[in-house]
Tab-separated table of C-alpha atoms in Angstrom:
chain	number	residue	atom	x	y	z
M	1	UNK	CA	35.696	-16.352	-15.821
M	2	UNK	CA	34.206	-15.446	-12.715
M	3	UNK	CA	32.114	-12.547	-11.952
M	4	UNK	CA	33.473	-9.894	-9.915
M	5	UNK	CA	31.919	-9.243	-6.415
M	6	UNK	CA	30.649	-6.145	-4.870
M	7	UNK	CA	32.929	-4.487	-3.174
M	8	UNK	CA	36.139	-5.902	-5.306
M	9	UNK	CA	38.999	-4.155	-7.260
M	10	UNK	CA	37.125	-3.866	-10.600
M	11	UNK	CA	34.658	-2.252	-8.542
M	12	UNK	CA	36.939	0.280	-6.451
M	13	UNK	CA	38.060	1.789	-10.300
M	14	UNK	CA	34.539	3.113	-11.006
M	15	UNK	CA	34.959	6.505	-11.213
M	16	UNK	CA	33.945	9.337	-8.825
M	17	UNK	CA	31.046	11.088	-9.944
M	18	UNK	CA	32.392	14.735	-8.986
M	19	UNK	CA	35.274	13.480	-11.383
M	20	UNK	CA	32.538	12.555	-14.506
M	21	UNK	CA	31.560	16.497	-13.538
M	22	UNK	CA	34.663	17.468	-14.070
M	23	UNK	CA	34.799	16.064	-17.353
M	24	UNK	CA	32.122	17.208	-18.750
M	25	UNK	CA	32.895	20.654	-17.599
M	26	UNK	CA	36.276	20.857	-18.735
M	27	UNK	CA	35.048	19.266	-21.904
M	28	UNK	CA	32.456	22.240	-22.851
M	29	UNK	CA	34.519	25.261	-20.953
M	30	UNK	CA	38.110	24.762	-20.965
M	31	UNK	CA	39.608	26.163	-17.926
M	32	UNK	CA	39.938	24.852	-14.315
M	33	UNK	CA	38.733	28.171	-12.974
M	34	UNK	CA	35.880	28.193	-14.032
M	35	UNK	CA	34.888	24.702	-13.846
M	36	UNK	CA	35.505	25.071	-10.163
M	37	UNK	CA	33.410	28.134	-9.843
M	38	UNK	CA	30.179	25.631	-11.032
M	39	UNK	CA	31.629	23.017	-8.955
M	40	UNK	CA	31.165	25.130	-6.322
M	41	UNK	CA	34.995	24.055	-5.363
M	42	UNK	CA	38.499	26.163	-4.805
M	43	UNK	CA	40.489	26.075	-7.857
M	44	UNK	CA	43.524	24.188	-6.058
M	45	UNK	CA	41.270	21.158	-5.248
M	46	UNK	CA	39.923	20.942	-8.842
M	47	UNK	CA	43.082	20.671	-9.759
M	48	UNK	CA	43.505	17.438	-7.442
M	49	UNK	CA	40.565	16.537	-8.992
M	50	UNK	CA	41.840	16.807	-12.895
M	51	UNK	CA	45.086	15.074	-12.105
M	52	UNK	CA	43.442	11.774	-10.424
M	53	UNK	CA	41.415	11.584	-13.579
M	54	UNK	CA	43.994	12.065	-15.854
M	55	UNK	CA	45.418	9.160	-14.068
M	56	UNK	CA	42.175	6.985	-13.601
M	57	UNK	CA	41.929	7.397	-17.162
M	58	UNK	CA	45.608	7.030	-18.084
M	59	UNK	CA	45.706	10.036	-20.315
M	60	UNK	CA	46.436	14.158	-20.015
M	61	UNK	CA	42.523	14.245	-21.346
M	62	UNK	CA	42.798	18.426	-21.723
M	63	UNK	CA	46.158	20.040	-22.607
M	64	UNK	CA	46.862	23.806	-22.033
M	65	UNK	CA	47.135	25.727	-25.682
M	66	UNK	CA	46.746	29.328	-26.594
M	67	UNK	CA	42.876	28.513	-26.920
M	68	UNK	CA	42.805	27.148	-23.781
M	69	UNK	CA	42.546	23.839	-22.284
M	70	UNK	CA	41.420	21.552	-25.203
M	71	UNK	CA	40.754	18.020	-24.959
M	72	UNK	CA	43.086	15.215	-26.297
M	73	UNK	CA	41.114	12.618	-28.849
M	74	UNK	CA	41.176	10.102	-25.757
M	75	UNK	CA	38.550	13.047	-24.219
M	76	UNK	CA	36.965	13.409	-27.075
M	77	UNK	CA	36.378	9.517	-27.701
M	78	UNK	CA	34.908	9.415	-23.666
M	79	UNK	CA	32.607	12.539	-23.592
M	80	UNK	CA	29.740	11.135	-25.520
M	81	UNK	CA	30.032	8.219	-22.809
M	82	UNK	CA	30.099	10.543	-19.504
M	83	UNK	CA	27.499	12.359	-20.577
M	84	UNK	CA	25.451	9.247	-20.645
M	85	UNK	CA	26.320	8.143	-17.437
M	86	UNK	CA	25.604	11.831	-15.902
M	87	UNK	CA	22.380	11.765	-17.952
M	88	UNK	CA	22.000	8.073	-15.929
M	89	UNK	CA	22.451	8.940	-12.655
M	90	UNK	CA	20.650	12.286	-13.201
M	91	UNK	CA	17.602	10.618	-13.999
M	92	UNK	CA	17.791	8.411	-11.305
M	93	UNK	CA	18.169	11.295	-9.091
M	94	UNK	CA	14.321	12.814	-10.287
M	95	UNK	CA	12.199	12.236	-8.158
M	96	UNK	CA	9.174	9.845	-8.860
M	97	UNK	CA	6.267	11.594	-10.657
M	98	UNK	CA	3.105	12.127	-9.162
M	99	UNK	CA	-0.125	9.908	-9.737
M	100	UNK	CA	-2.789	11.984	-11.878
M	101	UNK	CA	-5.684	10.089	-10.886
M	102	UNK	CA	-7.636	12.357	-13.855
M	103	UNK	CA	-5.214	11.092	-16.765
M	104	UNK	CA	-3.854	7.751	-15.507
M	105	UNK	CA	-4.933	4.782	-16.965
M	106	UNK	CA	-4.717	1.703	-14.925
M	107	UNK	CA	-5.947	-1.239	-12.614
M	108	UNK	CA	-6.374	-0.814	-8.990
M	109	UNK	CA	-7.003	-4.832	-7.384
M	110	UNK	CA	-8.006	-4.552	-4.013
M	111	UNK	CA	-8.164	-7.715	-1.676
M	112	UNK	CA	-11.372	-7.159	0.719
M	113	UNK	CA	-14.051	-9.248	2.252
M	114	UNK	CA	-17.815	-10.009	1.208
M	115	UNK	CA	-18.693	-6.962	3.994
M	116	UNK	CA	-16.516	-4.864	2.243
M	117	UNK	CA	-17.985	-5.352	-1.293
M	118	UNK	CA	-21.564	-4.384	0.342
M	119	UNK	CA	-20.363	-1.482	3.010
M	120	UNK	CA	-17.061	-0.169	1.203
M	121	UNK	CA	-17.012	-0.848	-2.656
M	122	UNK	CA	-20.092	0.726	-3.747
M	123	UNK	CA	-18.629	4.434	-2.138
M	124	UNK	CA	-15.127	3.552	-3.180
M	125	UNK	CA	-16.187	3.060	-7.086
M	126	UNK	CA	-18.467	5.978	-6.684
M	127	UNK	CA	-15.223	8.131	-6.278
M	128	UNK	CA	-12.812	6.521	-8.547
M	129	UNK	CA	-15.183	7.508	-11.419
M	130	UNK	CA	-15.709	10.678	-10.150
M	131	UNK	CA	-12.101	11.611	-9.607
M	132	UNK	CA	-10.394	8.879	-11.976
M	133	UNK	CA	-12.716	8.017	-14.820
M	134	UNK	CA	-9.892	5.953	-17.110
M	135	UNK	CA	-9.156	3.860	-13.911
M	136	UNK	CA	-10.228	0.475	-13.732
M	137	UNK	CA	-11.301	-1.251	-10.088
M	138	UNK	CA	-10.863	-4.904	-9.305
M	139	UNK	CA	-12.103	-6.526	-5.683
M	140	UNK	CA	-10.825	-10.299	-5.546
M	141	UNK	CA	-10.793	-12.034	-1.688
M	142	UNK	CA	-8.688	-11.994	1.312
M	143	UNK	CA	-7.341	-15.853	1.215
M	144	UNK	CA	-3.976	-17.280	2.189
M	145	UNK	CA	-2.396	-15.619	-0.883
M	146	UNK	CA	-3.036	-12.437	-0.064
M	147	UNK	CA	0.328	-11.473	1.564
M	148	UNK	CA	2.119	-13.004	-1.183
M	149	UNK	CA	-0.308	-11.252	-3.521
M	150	UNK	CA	0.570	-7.791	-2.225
M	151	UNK	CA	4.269	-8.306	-2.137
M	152	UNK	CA	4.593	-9.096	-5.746
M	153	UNK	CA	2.311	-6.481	-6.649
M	154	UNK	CA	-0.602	-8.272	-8.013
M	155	UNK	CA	-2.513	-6.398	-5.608
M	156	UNK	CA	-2.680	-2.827	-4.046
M	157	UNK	CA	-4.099	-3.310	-1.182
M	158	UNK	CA	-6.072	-5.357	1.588
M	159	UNK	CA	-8.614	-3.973	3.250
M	160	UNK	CA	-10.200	-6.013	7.012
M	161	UNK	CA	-8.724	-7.871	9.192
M	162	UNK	CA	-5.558	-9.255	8.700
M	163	UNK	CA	-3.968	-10.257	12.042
M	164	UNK	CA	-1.571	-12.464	9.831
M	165	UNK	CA	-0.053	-9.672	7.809
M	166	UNK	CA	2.886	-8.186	10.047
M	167	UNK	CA	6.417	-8.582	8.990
M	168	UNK	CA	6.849	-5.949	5.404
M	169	UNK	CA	3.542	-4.691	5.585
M	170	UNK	CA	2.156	-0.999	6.568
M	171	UNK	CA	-1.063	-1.041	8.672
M	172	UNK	CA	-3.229	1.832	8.846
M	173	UNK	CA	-6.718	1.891	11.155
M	174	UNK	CA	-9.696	2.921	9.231
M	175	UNK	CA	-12.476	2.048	12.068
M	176	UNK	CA	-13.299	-0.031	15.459
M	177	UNK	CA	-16.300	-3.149	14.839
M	178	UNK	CA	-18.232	-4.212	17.569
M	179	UNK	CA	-21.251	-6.235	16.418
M	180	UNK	CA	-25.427	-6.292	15.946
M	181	UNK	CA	-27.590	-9.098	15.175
M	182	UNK	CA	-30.332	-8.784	12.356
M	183	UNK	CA	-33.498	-10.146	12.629
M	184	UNK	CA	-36.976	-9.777	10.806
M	185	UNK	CA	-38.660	-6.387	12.124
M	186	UNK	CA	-41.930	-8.391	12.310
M	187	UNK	CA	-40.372	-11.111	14.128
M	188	UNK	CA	-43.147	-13.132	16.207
M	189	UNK	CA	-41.023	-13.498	19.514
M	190	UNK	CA	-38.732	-10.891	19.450
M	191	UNK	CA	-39.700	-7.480	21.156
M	192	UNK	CA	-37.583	-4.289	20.851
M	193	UNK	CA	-34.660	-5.515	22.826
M	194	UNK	CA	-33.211	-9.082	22.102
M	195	UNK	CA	-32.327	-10.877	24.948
M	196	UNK	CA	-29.789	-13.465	25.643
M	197	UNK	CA	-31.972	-15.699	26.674
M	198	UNK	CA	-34.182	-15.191	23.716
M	199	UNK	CA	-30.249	-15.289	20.916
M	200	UNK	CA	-30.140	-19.080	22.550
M	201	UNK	CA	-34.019	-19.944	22.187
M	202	UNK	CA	-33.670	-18.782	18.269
M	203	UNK	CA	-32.313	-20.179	15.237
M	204	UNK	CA	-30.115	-18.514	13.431
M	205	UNK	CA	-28.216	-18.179	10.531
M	206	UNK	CA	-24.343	-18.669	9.943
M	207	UNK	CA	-22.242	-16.975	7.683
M	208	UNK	CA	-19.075	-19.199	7.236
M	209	UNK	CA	-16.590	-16.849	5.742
M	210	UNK	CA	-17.042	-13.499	6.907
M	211	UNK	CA	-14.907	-10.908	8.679
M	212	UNK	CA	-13.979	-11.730	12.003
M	213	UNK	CA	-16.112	-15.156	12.407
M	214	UNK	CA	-13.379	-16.396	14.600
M	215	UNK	CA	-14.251	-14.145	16.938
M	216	UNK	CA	-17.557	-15.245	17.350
M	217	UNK	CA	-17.206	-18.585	17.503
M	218	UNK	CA	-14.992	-17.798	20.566
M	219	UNK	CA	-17.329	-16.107	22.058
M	220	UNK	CA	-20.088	-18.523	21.668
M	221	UNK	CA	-17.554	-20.851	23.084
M	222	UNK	CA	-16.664	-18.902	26.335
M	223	UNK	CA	-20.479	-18.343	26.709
M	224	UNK	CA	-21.383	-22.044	26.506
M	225	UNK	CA	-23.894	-21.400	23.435
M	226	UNK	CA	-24.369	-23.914	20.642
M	227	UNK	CA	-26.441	-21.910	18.421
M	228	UNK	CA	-29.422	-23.576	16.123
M	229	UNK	CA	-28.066	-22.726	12.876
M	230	UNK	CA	-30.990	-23.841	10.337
M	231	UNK	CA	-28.966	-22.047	7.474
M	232	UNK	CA	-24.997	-21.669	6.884
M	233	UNK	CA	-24.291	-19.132	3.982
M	234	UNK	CA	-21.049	-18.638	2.802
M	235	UNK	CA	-21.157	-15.092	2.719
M	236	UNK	CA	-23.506	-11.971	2.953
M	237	UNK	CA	-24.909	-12.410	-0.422
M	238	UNK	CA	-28.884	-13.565	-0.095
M	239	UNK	CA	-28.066	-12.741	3.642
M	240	UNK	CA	-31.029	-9.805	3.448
M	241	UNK	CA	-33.935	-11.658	1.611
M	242	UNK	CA	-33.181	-14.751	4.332
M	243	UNK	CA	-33.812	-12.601	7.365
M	244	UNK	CA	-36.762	-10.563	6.101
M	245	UNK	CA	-38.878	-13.866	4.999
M	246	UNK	CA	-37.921	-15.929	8.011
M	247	UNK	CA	-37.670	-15.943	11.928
M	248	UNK	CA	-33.600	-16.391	12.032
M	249	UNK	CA	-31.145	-14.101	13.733
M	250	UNK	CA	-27.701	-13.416	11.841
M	251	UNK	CA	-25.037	-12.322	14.098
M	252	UNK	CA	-22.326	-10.034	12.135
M	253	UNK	CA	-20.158	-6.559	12.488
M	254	UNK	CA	-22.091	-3.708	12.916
M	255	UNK	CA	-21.110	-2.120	9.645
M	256	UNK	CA	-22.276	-4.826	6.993
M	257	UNK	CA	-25.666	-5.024	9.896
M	258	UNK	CA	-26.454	-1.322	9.536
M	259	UNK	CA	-25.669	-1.555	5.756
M	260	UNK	CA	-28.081	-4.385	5.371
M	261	UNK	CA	-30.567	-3.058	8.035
M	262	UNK	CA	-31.115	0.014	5.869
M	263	UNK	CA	-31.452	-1.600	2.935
M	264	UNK	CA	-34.580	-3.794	3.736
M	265	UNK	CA	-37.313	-4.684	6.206
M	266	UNK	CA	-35.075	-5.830	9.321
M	267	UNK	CA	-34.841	-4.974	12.698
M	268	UNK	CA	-31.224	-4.593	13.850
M	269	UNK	CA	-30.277	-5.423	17.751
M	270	UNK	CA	-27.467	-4.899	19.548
M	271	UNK	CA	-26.052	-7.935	20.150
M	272	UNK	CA	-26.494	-9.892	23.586
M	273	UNK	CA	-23.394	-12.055	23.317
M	274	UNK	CA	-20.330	-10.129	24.569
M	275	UNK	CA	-18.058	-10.497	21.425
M	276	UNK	CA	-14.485	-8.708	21.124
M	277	UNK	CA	-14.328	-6.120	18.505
M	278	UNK	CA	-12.207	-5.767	15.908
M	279	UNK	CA	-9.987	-3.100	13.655
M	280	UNK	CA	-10.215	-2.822	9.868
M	281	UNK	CA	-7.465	-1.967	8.572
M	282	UNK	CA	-5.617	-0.663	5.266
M	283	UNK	CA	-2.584	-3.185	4.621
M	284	UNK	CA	0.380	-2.546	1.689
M	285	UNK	CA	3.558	-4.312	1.346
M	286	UNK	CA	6.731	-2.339	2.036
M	287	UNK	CA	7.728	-2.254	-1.419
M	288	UNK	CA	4.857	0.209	-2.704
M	289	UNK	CA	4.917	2.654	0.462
M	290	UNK	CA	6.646	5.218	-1.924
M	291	UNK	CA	4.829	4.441	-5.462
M	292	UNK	CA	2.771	7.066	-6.040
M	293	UNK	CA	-0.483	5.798	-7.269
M	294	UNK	CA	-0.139	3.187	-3.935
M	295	UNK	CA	0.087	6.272	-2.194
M	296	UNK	CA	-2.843	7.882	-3.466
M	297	UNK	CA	-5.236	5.025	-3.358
M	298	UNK	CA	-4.431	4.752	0.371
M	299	UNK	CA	-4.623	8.026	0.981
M	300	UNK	CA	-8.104	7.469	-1.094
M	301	UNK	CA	-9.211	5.030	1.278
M	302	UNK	CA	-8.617	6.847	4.328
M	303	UNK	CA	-10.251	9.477	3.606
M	304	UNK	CA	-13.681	7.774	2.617
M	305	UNK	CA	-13.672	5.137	5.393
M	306	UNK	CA	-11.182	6.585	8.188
M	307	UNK	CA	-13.804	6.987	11.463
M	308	UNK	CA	-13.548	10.508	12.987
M	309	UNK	CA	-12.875	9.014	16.190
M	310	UNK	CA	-9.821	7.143	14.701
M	311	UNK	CA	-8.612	10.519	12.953
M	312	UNK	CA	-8.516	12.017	16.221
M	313	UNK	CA	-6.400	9.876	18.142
M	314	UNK	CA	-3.467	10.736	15.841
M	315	UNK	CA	-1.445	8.894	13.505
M	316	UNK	CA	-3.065	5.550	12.930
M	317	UNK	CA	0.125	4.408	10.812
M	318	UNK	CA	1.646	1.238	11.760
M	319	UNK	CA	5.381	0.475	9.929
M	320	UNK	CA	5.748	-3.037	9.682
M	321	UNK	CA	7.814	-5.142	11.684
M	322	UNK	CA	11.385	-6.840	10.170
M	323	UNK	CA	12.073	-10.368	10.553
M	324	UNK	CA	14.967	-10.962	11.983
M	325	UNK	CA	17.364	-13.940	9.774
């Protein structure tokens, strides 16, 4: 037998849920009046009311008596089930629960690039166990499953730059990157200021996979640059101990440059080459924008890594865009 559609006969007979009110009402008081003072109704239209149940149900259901309206054993055979289906819909009437990050116990999975782990993560974990000790962190990479990743909800969010992630996801700007170029601080050739002339003369080392490499390889491009790359890492990891032991220049975002800068004996320059900058952003999947403990990370997020200058141009929320079938 064939199952019935949306929208068909079998579906039209589901009963009115003002009607299950009724029921239970009448059930546990006994008189129309006063059911329709809790209704919230006049007395003549809960009286409409009690006869189209009576004939949805195909049964008087309460009969008037010297006690008062008392219900017929077809009543008291439905009551237990209306008051499951008002318990039903009741419940999914709540709304969600909030996210104690102090007694919740799960796993956050982040998608983020090699940067990130160096610049973001350490400040990011910092907080969780401050604020969340039972919750567990997990960084994996931005690759092409990422989008599919998020959707399904094997991961929370994805944090860089994502140009590819429009239609169902939320965007939200956490800060502008322009870029720097690292170099040895005793570097026999370089002087205070690097020079373009001096970023072709040099050799340099490539990182293959890191944030926005497209960009510069554009830029080289437009610029008419073929850089002497003596090393090719494939991400930031070694990146510091290569610089500070040799004479090579590493182009990359000013972020993961000023993080690594700091951390050990290199000079850091802006960077000669003009090279567009880029957003990092926060990126979810439509389907979590209302979970609660997707909400909080984000809101997490943005308030560890969201640039002042960003906070002050306003809302930095982007909806995402809908594919049209």
């Amino acid at each position: 037998m064939a199952e019935p559609v949306p929208g068909s006969s079998v579906d039209a007979r589901l009963l009115d849920i003002k009607l299950l009110r009724l029921f239970e009402l009448m059930h546990g008081g006994g008189s129309v009046t006063r059911a329709a003072e809790q209704l919230g109704q006049s007395q003549p239209t809960v009286s409409i009311w009690l006869a189209r149940l009576r004939r949805e149900l195909q049964d008087p259901l309460f009969v008037r008596t010297a006690q008062g309206m008392l219900p017929t054993p077809r009543a008291d055979a439905l009551i237990g089930t209306v008051r499951e289906a008002l318990d039903a819909l009741r419940r999914l009437s709540e709304l969600a629960p909030d996210f104690d990050p102090a007694r919740a116990e799960r796993r956050f999975r982040i998608c983020m690039t090699d940067a990130s782990h160096v610049t973001l993560l350490p400040r990011l974990l910092a907080h969780l166990r401050a604020v969340a000790p039972r919750v567990r962190l997990e960084a994996t990479r931005i690759d092409a499953d990422t989008a599919r990743s998020l959707q399904a909800g094997d991961a929370d969010l994805a944090l860089g730059l994502l140009p590819e992630l429009d239609s169902g996801f939320y965007q939200q700007t956490l800060f502008e990157q322009d870029w720097v170029c690292l170099a040895n601080r005793h570097h026999p050739r370089l002087g205070r200021t690097l020079t373009l002339r001096a970023y072709r003369d040099e050799a340099h080392v490539g990182i293959a996979h890191g944030t926005g490499q497209l960009l510069l390889l554009e830029a080289l491009q437009r610029a008419g640059i073929a850089r002497r790359l003596v090393l090719e890492l494939p991400g930031f990891l070694g990146l510091p101990a290569i610089v500070s032991t040799t004479d090579l220049i590493a182009t990359l975002p000013r972020q993961i440059g000023e993080t690594l800068a700091a951390s050990g004996d290199l000079g850091l320059h802006a960077c000669p080459l003009p090279i567009p900058s880029f957003t990092v952003k926060l990126h979810w999947h439509a389907r979590y924008h209302h979970d609660a403990a997707s909400r909080w990370l984000r809101t997490t997020c943005a308030e560890l890594f969201m640039r002042p200058a960003v906070r002050a141009r306003g809302p930095a929320l982007k909806a995402p865009r809908v594919k049209r079938r």
